[in-house]
Short mmCIF file of C-alpha atoms and ligand atoms in Angstrom, two decimals:
data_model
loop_
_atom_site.label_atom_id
_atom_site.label_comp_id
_atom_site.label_asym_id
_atom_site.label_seq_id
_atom_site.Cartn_x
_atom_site.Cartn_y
_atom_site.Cartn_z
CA UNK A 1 10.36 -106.60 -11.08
CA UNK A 2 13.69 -105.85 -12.74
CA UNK A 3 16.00 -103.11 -12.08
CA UNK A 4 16.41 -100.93 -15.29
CA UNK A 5 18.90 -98.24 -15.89
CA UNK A 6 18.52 -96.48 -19.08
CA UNK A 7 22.07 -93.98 -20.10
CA UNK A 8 21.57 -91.76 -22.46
CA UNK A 9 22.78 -88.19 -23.60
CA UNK A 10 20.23 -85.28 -22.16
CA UNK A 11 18.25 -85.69 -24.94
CA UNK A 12 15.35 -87.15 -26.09
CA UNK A 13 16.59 -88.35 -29.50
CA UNK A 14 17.04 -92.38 -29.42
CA UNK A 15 16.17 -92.84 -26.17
CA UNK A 16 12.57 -91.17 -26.05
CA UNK A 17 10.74 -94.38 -27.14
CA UNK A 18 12.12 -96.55 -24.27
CA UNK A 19 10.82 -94.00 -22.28
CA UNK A 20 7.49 -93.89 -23.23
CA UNK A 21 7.39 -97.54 -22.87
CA UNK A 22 8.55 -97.64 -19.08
CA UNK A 23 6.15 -94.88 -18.92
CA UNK A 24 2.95 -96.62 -20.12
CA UNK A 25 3.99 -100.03 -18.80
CA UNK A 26 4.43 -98.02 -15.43
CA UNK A 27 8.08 -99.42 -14.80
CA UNK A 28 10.41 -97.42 -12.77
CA UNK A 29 13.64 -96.85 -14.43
CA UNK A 30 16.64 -94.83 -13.80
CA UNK A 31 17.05 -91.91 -16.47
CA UNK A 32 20.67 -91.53 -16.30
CA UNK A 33 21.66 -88.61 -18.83
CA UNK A 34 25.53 -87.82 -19.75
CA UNK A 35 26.13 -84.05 -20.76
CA UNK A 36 27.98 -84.34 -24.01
CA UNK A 37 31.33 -82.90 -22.05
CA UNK A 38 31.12 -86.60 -19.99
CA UNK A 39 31.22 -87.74 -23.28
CA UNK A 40 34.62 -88.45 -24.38
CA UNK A 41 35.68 -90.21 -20.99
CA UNK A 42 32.12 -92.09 -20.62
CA UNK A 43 32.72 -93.41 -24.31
CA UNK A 44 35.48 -96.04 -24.19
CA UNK A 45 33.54 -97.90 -21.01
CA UNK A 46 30.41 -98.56 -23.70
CA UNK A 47 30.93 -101.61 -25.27
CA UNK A 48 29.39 -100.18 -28.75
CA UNK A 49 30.90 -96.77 -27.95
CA UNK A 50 27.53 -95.62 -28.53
CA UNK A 51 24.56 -94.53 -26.54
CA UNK A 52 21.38 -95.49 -25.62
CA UNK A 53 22.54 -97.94 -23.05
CA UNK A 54 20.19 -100.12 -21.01
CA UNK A 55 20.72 -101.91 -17.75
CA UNK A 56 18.61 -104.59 -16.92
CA UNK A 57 19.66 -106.13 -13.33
CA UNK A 58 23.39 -105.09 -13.98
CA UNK A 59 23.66 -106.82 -17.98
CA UNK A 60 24.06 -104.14 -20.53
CA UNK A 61 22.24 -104.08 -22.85
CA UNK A 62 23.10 -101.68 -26.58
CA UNK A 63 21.00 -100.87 -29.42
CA UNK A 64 17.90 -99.02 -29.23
CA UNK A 65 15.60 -100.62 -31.52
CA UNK A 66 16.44 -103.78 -29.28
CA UNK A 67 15.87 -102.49 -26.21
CA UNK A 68 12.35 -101.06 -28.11
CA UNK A 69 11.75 -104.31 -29.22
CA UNK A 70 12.14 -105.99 -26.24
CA UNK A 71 10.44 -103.70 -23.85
CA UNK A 72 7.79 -103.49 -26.19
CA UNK A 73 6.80 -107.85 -26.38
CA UNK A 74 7.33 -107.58 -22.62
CA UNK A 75 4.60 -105.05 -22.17
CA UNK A 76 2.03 -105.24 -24.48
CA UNK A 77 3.15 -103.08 -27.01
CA UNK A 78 3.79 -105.44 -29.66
CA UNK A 79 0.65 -106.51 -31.19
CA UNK A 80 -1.00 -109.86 -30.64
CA UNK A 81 1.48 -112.27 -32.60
CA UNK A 82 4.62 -112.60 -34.74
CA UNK A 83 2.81 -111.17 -37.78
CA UNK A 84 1.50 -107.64 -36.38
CA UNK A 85 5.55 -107.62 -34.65
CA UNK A 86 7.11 -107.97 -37.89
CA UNK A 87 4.22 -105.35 -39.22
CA UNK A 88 5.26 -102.96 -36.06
CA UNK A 89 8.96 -103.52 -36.99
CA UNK A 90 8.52 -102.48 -40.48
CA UNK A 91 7.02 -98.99 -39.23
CA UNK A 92 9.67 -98.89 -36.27
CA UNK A 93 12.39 -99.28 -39.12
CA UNK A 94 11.39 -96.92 -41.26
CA UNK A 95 10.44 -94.34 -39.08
CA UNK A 96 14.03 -94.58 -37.54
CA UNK A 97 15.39 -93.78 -40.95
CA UNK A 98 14.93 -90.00 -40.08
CA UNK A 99 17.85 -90.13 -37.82
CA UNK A 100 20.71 -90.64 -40.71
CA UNK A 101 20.14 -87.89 -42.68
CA UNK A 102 19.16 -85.49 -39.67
CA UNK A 103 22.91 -86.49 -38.25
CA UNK A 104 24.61 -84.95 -41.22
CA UNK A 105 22.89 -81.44 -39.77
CA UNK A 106 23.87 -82.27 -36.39
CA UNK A 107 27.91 -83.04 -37.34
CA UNK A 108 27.37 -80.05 -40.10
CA UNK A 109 30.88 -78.49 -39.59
CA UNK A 110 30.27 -75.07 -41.65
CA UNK A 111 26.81 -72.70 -41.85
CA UNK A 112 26.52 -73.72 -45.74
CA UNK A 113 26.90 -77.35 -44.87
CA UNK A 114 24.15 -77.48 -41.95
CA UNK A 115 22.18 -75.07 -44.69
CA UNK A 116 22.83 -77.58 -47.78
CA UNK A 117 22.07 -80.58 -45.26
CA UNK A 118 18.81 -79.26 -43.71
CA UNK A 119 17.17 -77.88 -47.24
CA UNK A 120 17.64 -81.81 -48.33
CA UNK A 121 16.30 -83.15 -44.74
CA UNK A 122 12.94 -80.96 -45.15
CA UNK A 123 12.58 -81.15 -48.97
CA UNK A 124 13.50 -84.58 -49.92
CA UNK A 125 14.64 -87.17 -46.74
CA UNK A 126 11.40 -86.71 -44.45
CA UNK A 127 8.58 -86.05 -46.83
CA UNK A 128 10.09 -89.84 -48.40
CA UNK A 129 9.99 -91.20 -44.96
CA UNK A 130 6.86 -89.87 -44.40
CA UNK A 131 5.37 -90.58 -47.70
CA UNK A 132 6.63 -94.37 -47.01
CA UNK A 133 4.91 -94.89 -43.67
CA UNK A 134 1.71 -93.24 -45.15
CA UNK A 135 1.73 -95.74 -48.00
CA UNK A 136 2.89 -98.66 -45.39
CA UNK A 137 0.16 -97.85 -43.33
CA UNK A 138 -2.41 -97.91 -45.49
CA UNK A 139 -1.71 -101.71 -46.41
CA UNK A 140 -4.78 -103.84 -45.77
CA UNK A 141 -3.01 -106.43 -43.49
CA UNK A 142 -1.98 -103.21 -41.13
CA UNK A 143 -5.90 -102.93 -39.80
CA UNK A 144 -4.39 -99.67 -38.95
CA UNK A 145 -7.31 -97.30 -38.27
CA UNK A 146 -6.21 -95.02 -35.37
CA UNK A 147 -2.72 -96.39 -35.16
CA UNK A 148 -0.31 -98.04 -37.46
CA UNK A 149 -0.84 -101.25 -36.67
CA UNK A 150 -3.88 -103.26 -35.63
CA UNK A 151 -5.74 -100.33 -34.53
CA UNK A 152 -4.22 -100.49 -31.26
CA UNK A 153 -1.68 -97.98 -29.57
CA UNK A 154 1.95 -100.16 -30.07
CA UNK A 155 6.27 -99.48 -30.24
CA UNK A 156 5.42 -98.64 -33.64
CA UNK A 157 3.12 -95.33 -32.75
CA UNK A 158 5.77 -94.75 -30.28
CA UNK A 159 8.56 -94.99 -32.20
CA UNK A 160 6.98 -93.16 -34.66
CA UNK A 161 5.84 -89.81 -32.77
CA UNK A 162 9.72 -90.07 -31.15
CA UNK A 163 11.25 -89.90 -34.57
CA UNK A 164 8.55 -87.09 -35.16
CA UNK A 165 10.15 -85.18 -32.78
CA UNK A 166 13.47 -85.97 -33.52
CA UNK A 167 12.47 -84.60 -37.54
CA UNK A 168 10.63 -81.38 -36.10
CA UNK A 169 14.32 -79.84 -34.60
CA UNK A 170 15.28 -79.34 -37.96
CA UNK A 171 12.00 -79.11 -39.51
CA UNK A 172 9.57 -77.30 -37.11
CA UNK A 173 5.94 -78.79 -37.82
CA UNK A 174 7.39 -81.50 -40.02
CA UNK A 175 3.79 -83.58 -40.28
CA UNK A 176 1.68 -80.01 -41.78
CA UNK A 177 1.45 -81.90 -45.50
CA UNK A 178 0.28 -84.91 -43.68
CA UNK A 179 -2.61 -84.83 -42.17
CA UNK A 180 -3.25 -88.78 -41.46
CA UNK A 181 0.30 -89.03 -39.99
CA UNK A 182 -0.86 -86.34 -37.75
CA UNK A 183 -3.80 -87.46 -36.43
CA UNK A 184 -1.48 -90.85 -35.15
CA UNK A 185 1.39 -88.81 -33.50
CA UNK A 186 -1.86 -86.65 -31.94
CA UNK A 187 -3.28 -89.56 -30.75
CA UNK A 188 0.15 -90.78 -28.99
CA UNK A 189 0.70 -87.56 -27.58
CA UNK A 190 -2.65 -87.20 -26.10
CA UNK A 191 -2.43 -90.47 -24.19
CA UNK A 192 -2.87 -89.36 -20.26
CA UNK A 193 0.36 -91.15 -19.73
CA UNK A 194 2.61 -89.65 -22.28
CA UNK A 195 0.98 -86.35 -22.06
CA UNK A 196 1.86 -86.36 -18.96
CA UNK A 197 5.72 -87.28 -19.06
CA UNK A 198 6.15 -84.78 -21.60
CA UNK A 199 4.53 -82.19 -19.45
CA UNK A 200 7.44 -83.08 -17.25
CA UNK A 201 10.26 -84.35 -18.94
CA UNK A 202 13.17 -82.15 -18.92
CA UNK A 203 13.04 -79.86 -21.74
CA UNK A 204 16.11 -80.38 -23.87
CA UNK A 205 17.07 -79.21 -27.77
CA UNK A 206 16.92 -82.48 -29.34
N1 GSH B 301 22.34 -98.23 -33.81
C1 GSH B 301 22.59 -97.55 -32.57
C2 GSH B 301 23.04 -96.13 -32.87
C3 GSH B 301 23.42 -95.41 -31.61
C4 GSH B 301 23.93 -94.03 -31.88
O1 GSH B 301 24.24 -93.62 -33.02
N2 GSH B 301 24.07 -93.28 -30.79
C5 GSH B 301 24.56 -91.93 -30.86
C6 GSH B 301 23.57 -90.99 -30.13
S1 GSH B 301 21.97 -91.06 -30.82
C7 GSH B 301 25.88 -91.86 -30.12
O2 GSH B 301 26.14 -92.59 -29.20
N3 GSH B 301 26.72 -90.91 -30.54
C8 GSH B 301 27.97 -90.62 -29.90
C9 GSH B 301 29.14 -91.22 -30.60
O3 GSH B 301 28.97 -92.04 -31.54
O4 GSH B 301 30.26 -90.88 -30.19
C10 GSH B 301 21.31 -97.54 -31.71
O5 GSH B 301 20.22 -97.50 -32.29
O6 GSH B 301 21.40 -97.59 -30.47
#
């Protein structure tokens, strides 16, 4: 069994979906967290200057879809061949999409910025995003029925409910208009095993 070492910020953000993968896979990992003051002397040490981080028996590892990616074919999460990946991918990538436009609220510098920003996030940026992985999902080769993909639990419902919950900081109850979507992140968040890690997660703003 490897050793894994997972840095992040004290946040859920990009990081969630690796957890709930070491959490269903039952993996141990170390959930190192940086407060954003450890930031600026933590930041030149990461090779991308970025965060999520991963250590996998001392080799670092950088880019969270990667890391999702990987964890996910390693565990069972990634549908039964290279066709359902790709078709888990495509949901993974466009669910991830949320996290440009909800960083131009987070580095708002003014109120009427952040205001400006977030009006655009919840009118226009997530009902698209949404409105995509509705219309993704719905494509015959998905077999989707519960799930996104293959009517199985994979990275892509993961990924998927994470970026949910990314969307809902700035847009509390961002699914409401989508009912279909929300039966899928219900369905993730009522698995025994992430129900339970969020029970007990720490509880953090983003
Ligand atoms: N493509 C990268 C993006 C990583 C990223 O933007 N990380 C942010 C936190 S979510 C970060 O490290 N921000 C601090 C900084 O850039 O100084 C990934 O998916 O891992």
């Amino acid at each position: 069994m490897s050793n894994y070492k997972l840095v992040y910020f004290d946040g859920r953000g990009r990081a969630e979906t690796i957890r709930y993968i070491f959490k269903l896979a039952g993996v141990k990992f170390e959930d190192k967290r940086y407060e954003m003051s450890d930031w600026p002397a933590v930041k030149p040490t990461i090779p991308t200057f970025q965060l999520p981080m991963l250590e996998i028996d001392g080799k670092i590892i950088l880019q969270s879809k990667s890391m999702i990616m990987y964890l996910a074919r390693k565990h069972n999460l990634y549908g039964k061949d290279e066709f359902e990946g790709m078709c888990i991918d495509m949901i993974i990538d466009t669910a991830d999409d949320v996290v440009p436009p909800w960083d131009l609220i987070f580095f708002s510098t003014t109120e009427e910025e952040k205001a400006k920003h977030t009006k655009n996030f919840q009118e226009v940026e997530v009902p698209l995003i949404y409105s995509r992985l509705e219309r993704l999902r719905a494509l015959e080769h998905m077999h989707a029925g519960d799930y996104f993909v293959s009517n199985k639990l994979t990275a892509a419902d993961l990924h998927f409910a994470s970026m949910v919950e990314v969307a809902n900081v700035y847009f509390p109850n961002s699914l409401a208009k989508f009912p279909v979507l929300k039966a899928v992140f219900d369905r993730v968040v009522s698995n025994p095993v992430i129900a339970e890690w969020r029970k007990v997660r720490p509880v953090t703003p983003w």
